[in-house]
Each structure stands twice: as C-alpha cells, then as structure tokens.
Short mmCIF file of C-alpha atoms in Angstrom, two decimals:
data_model
loop_
_atom_site.label_atom_id
_atom_site.label_comp_id
_atom_site.label_asym_id
_atom_site.label_seq_id
_atom_site.Cartn_x
_atom_site.Cartn_y
_atom_site.Cartn_z
CA MET A 27 0.00 0.00 0.00
CA SER A 28 1.57 3.29 -1.09
CA ARG A 29 1.39 6.54 0.83
CA VAL A 30 0.90 10.03 -0.52
CA HIS A 31 3.59 12.57 0.29
CA SER A 32 3.29 16.26 1.00
CA LEU A 33 6.06 18.83 0.65
CA ALA A 34 6.05 20.54 4.06
CA TYR A 35 6.50 24.27 4.47
CA LEU A 36 9.87 23.84 6.13
CA SER A 37 11.14 21.85 3.15
CA SER A 38 10.06 24.59 0.73
CA HIS A 39 10.32 27.68 2.93
CA ARG A 40 12.05 29.59 0.15
CA CYS A 41 8.98 29.26 -2.08
CA THR A 42 5.80 31.26 -2.40
CA PRO A 43 2.64 29.12 -2.26
CA PRO A 44 2.32 28.76 -6.06
CA GLU A 45 6.05 28.08 -6.36
CA ALA A 46 5.83 25.35 -3.72
CA ILE A 47 3.00 23.68 -5.64
CA ARG A 48 4.96 23.66 -8.89
CA VAL A 49 8.09 22.37 -7.14
CA ALA A 50 6.04 19.60 -5.56
CA ALA A 51 4.53 18.63 -8.89
CA ALA A 52 7.93 18.51 -10.56
CA THR A 53 9.49 16.33 -7.86
CA GLY A 54 6.86 13.70 -7.16
CA TYR A 55 4.73 15.01 -4.30
CA GLN A 56 0.94 14.92 -4.30
CA PHE A 57 0.38 17.72 -1.76
CA VAL A 58 2.08 20.69 -0.14
CA GLY A 59 1.92 22.24 3.30
CA LEU A 60 1.83 26.02 3.68
CA ARG A 61 2.63 28.37 6.56
CA LEU A 62 0.11 31.13 6.09
CA TRP A 63 0.29 32.24 9.74
CA PRO A 64 3.68 32.73 11.42
CA ASN A 65 4.66 30.67 14.45
CA ALA A 66 5.54 33.90 16.26
CA PRO A 67 4.93 37.58 15.48
CA GLY A 68 7.23 38.62 12.66
CA ALA A 69 8.52 35.09 12.06
CA PRO A 70 8.84 33.69 8.52
CA GLN A 71 5.67 32.75 6.68
CA GLN A 72 4.19 32.54 3.19
CA PHE A 73 1.96 35.46 2.31
CA LEU A 74 -1.46 34.68 0.87
CA ILE A 75 -4.09 35.86 3.35
CA ASP A 76 -5.64 39.14 2.15
CA ARG A 77 -3.69 38.86 -1.11
CA PRO A 78 -6.26 37.83 -3.72
CA ASP A 79 -3.69 37.82 -6.50
CA VAL A 80 -1.56 35.22 -4.67
CA LEU A 81 -4.66 33.16 -3.91
CA ARG A 82 -5.65 33.14 -7.58
CA GLU A 83 -2.13 32.21 -8.65
CA THR A 84 -2.04 29.41 -6.07
CA GLN A 85 -5.41 28.06 -7.20
CA ALA A 86 -4.23 28.18 -10.80
CA ALA A 87 -1.09 26.22 -9.93
CA MET A 88 -3.23 23.62 -8.15
CA ALA A 89 -5.50 23.30 -11.18
CA ASP A 90 -2.54 23.04 -13.57
CA THR A 91 -0.63 20.41 -11.58
CA GLY A 92 -3.21 18.44 -9.61
CA VAL A 93 -1.20 19.08 -6.42
CA GLY A 94 -3.41 19.83 -3.41
CA ILE A 95 -2.94 21.60 -0.11
CA PHE A 96 -2.73 19.16 2.79
CA ASP A 97 -1.99 21.15 5.91
CA VAL A 98 -1.68 24.81 6.79
CA GLU A 99 0.27 26.27 9.71
CA ILE A 100 -0.11 27.38 12.47
CA ILE A 101 -2.48 27.99 15.36
CA ARG A 102 -1.00 28.27 18.85
CA ILE A 103 -3.29 27.82 21.85
CA GLY A 104 -2.02 30.17 24.53
CA GLU A 105 -3.43 31.57 27.74
CA THR A 106 -5.55 34.26 26.03
CA PHE A 107 -6.80 32.05 23.18
CA ASP A 108 -9.67 33.14 20.95
CA PRO A 109 -10.41 30.76 18.05
CA HIS A 110 -11.80 33.60 15.95
CA THR A 111 -8.35 35.21 15.78
CA TRP A 112 -7.78 32.89 12.84
CA ASP A 113 -11.01 33.42 10.89
CA ALA A 114 -9.05 34.68 7.88
CA LEU A 115 -6.90 31.53 7.99
CA TYR A 116 -9.97 29.29 7.95
CA ASP A 117 -11.32 31.19 4.96
CA ALA A 118 -8.01 30.78 3.12
CA CYS A 119 -7.99 27.07 3.90
CA ALA A 120 -11.51 26.72 2.53
CA ALA A 121 -10.55 28.55 -0.67
CA LEU A 122 -7.56 26.20 -1.06
CA LYS A 123 -9.51 23.05 -0.08
CA ALA A 124 -6.93 22.32 2.61
CA LYS A 125 -7.45 19.31 4.85
CA ALA A 126 -5.82 20.22 8.18
CA ILE A 127 -4.46 22.99 10.34
CA LEU A 128 -1.42 22.32 12.53
CA VAL A 129 -2.04 23.24 16.17
CA ALA A 130 0.46 23.82 19.00
CA GLY A 131 -0.39 23.91 22.70
CA ASP A 132 1.34 26.63 24.74
CA ASP A 133 -0.97 27.07 27.73
CA PRO A 134 0.48 25.59 30.96
CA ASP A 135 -3.07 25.27 32.35
CA GLU A 136 -3.99 21.95 30.76
CA ALA A 137 -7.67 22.18 31.65
CA ARG A 138 -7.95 25.55 29.91
CA LEU A 139 -5.86 24.34 26.98
CA THR A 140 -8.17 21.34 26.64
CA ALA A 141 -11.30 23.48 26.73
CA ASN A 142 -9.86 25.84 24.14
CA TYR A 143 -8.84 22.96 21.91
CA ALA A 144 -12.45 21.77 22.00
CA ARG A 145 -13.60 25.31 21.08
CA LEU A 146 -11.14 25.39 18.21
CA CYS A 147 -12.42 22.11 16.82
CA GLU A 148 -15.97 23.43 16.99
CA VAL A 149 -15.10 26.63 15.14
CA MET A 150 -13.08 24.78 12.47
CA ALA A 151 -15.65 22.04 11.82
CA PRO A 152 -17.81 23.98 9.33
CA TYR A 153 -14.72 24.49 7.16
CA GLY A 154 -14.10 20.75 6.86
CA LEU A 155 -10.72 21.07 8.58
CA THR A 156 -9.08 18.82 11.13
CA ALA A 157 -7.27 20.40 14.09
CA ASP A 158 -4.09 18.37 14.36
CA LEU A 159 -2.42 18.86 17.74
CA GLU A 160 1.32 18.40 17.43
CA PHE A 161 3.25 17.32 20.50
CA MET A 162 6.63 19.06 20.83
CA PRO A 163 8.83 18.62 23.89
CA TRP A 164 9.40 22.36 24.43
CA THR A 165 5.66 23.17 24.39
CA GLU A 166 2.99 22.35 26.95
CA VAL A 167 2.04 19.27 24.89
CA LYS A 168 5.34 17.50 25.34
CA ASP A 169 4.67 13.95 24.15
CA ALA A 170 2.14 11.66 22.51
CA LYS A 171 0.51 10.70 25.81
CA SER A 172 -0.14 14.36 26.60
CA ALA A 173 -1.65 14.99 23.19
CA LEU A 174 -3.93 11.98 23.47
CA ARG A 175 -5.03 12.96 26.98
CA ILE A 176 -5.93 16.49 25.85
CA VAL A 177 -7.85 15.31 22.79
CA GLN A 178 -9.77 12.70 24.77
CA ASN A 179 -10.54 15.11 27.62
CA ALA A 180 -11.81 17.56 25.00
CA GLY A 181 -14.42 14.94 24.11
CA THR A 182 -12.61 13.66 21.01
CA PRO A 183 -14.33 15.99 18.54
CA ALA A 184 -14.98 14.52 15.11
CA ASN A 185 -12.30 16.75 13.55
CA ALA A 186 -9.70 16.25 16.30
CA GLY A 187 -6.28 14.94 15.38
CA ILE A 188 -2.80 14.23 16.67
CA LEU A 189 0.22 15.04 14.53
CA VAL A 190 3.30 12.84 14.92
CA ASP A 191 6.59 14.45 13.87
CA ALA A 192 9.58 12.11 13.77
CA LEU A 193 11.76 14.81 15.32
CA HIS A 194 9.54 15.23 18.36
CA PHE A 195 9.08 11.48 18.67
CA GLY A 196 12.87 11.12 18.81
CA ARG A 197 13.41 13.96 21.28
CA SER A 198 10.54 13.32 23.69
CA THR A 199 9.70 10.50 26.05
CA THR A 200 7.26 9.10 23.47
CA THR A 201 7.62 5.37 22.80
CA LEU A 202 6.51 3.24 19.88
CA ASP A 203 3.81 1.80 22.12
CA ASP A 204 2.57 5.35 22.72
CA ILE A 205 2.35 5.83 18.97
CA ARG A 206 0.47 2.57 18.51
CA ALA A 207 -1.97 3.64 21.23
CA ILE A 208 -3.19 6.64 19.20
CA PRO A 209 -6.58 5.71 17.69
CA ARG A 210 -6.48 5.52 13.90
CA GLU A 211 -9.24 8.11 13.53
CA LEU A 212 -7.00 10.71 15.21
CA LEU A 213 -4.15 10.24 12.73
CA HIS A 214 -4.45 12.27 9.54
CA TYR A 215 -0.77 12.63 8.58
CA ALA A 216 2.73 12.37 10.03
CA GLN A 217 5.94 14.31 9.45
CA ILE A 218 9.26 12.70 8.55
CA CYS A 219 12.84 13.87 9.10
CA ASP A 220 15.77 12.76 11.24
CA ALA A 221 18.14 14.14 13.88
CA VAL A 222 20.24 12.99 16.78
CA ALA A 223 17.78 11.34 19.17
CA GLY A 224 17.63 12.01 22.88
CA THR A 225 15.92 13.91 25.66
CA HIS A 226 18.98 15.77 26.90
CA PHE A 227 18.76 18.79 24.61
CA SER A 228 17.96 22.28 25.88
CA THR A 229 14.86 24.09 24.67
CA GLU A 230 17.04 26.37 22.55
CA GLU A 231 18.81 23.39 20.98
CA MET A 232 15.54 21.63 20.22
CA ILE A 233 14.02 24.71 18.59
CA HIS A 234 17.17 25.33 16.56
CA THR A 235 17.14 21.80 15.19
CA ALA A 236 13.42 21.96 14.40
CA ARG A 237 13.66 25.23 12.50
CA CYS A 238 17.16 25.17 11.02
CA GLU A 239 19.00 21.85 11.16
CA ARG A 240 16.90 18.74 10.62
CA LEU A 241 18.58 15.81 8.94
CA LEU A 242 17.47 13.70 6.01
CA PRO A 243 15.81 10.44 7.06
CA GLY A 244 18.55 7.90 7.72
CA ASP A 245 21.20 10.51 8.56
CA GLY A 246 20.41 10.69 12.28
CA THR A 247 19.71 8.28 15.11
CA ILE A 248 15.92 8.57 15.46
CA ASP A 249 14.14 5.25 14.89
CA VAL A 250 12.41 6.53 11.77
CA ARG A 251 11.81 3.02 10.41
CA GLY A 252 10.26 1.85 13.66
CA LEU A 253 8.07 4.93 13.81
CA PHE A 254 6.65 4.57 10.33
CA ASP A 255 6.18 0.85 10.81
CA ALA A 256 4.13 1.68 13.92
CA LEU A 257 1.98 4.22 12.06
CA PRO A 258 -0.81 3.12 9.70
CA ALA A 259 0.52 1.95 6.34
CA ASP A 260 -1.76 4.32 4.43
CA LEU A 261 -1.09 7.43 6.52
CA PRO A 262 -0.06 10.45 4.40
CA VAL A 263 3.47 11.68 5.05
CA SER A 264 4.60 15.29 5.23
CA VAL A 265 8.28 15.51 4.31
CA GLU A 266 9.65 18.15 6.67
CA VAL A 267 13.41 18.58 6.36
CA VAL A 268 14.85 22.04 6.77
CA ASN A 269 18.63 22.30 6.89
CA LEU A 270 19.79 25.80 6.10
CA GLU A 271 23.42 24.82 5.58
CA ALA A 272 22.72 21.87 3.28
CA GLU A 273 20.15 23.82 1.28
CA LYS A 274 22.72 26.46 0.30
CA ASN A 275 23.96 24.16 -2.45
CA ALA A 276 20.55 23.17 -3.83
CA ASP A 277 17.70 25.07 -5.41
CA PRO A 278 14.20 24.41 -3.99
CA SER A 279 13.42 21.70 -6.55
CA GLN A 280 16.70 19.90 -5.95
CA TRP A 281 16.17 20.02 -2.19
CA ALA A 282 12.57 18.80 -2.45
CA ALA A 283 13.68 15.88 -4.61
CA THR A 284 16.52 15.00 -2.23
CA CYS A 285 14.17 15.03 0.77
CA LEU A 286 11.62 12.80 -0.93
CA ALA A 287 14.23 10.33 -2.14
CA ALA A 288 15.63 10.02 1.39
CA SER A 289 12.14 9.55 2.84
CA LEU A 290 10.81 6.86 0.50
CA PRO A 291 12.85 3.95 1.95
CA PHE A 292 11.13 4.61 5.29
CA THR A 293 7.62 5.30 4.05
CA SER A 294 7.33 2.71 1.27
CA PRO A 295 5.79 -0.67 2.13
CA ARG A 296 8.22 -3.50 2.88
#
C-alpha cells in the first residue's frame, strides 16, 4: 500500500505558495503544506491571506498540476486564546480546499488548553478542517501521551487529530507503544525527518534543530523506520526537512527531490 507525500512548508520555505506547488509537482509530491500564519509575530511565513492575487495564482497552480494543499500552519493555543483570531486563515484554507491545520499547545493550564482545543475544533468544523495537535517537547504538549489525553478530555471531537513528527518522537519520552496507542481516527498525517535522538537537549537546541538543522531520514539516530512501521501503512506523510546549511547548495526543486528520495525507503511498504 503506497502513501501520498506532502512537501512541508519547512522543506520549501524559500517558495511562495504557487512556487511550492509547482516544485512539488515537478518532484513527485501529491500535496504541499503552507505556513500562512507565522509561528511567532514577525517570524517567517508565506503570504497569501488578504492577497487575492496570490490566492488566484495558487489556485491556478493547483489546477494546472493536480497538487493539493494538505496542511496549513499554524495555530498556537495560549493563555488568552480566541479561536476567531484565525477566521481569515480558515477562509483561506476553505478557498484552497486544505485538509488540516497544525495546532500547537502553549498554555500551561492543561484544563484551559483542553477546553480551548475543543472550542477550536468546533469553530473549524464547518470548514471541513481537522485540528491536528502536534506534540513538541518544548511546548505544553510535550509527548504523545499528553496529546492523546488532551484530545480525549476535549471529548474527542470529530475533527480532532494528533500530529506525529519524527523529530519530536525522537526527542521526547514518546515510545513506539505510545504511537500505537493513538486511535487511527485521530491520525491524519505524520511528518518525517531525522536528527540525533535524545531527551537531553535544551529548549534552545531543540528549537534550533526543528527550525534550522533537521537531517534527512537515515542521517540521524531517530528510529524513523520503527516509527513509520508503527503508524498506519496508508497514513499520508509530510516531508519536513529544513537544513539551512545543506540547502545552500541546492535550489528548492533539488532540495525537495533530495528530501523525498531520502524519505521513501522509510515510508514505502516493505
């Protein structure tokens, strides 16, 4: 059983949305991921919201290539969360026929975070979007068990999801049994990359790796094979490998092709 692959934002961060779609089409991907909302004020993003010309160009690229939009980033649930902050993002996702929005949990009050996650799912449901909560060891959702607890305590909304990133699997306390314990209906896609595994890294080191220095699958010590064997065989894969130093010597298409080629041995059926 073959999987579909999506070119993640971090693997194509040098591209505009229509450029990312055309790069994906030329290098063998079926979908792309876009970052239309920055992960922090002023942080890098792709600009499309409130830019109708970019939206039209992106839709034209989708129609020309058949490449779709899988996930869009990012919503962060903090202490003063209001799900309507992102109304323009939901509208953009609907116009692009996106499937999922990536969600991070930053509120140290887990009960409030859980309630706000449930609110988010409710607000996103009419748009046909899943709210995929990504566990990251430097956030307040540090591992797969935490993500599952929050989603279940939120009442497991129909559009709830848990996003598994190989990097965060390898740098959190998450085990393969924890991955297998995630109900299939909560898994909509997973992200692949590699790095040096371990739980000894500082927050600053973990963030630096995640945003600047991921490794190609097979080049680190994370159990990428074990992870993708534990995940459903038909689960879509987002190829998320950003390495600013390595990318210097490759244009976006070359880098996208390199990332996919390194990922396929781990995501293809055995």
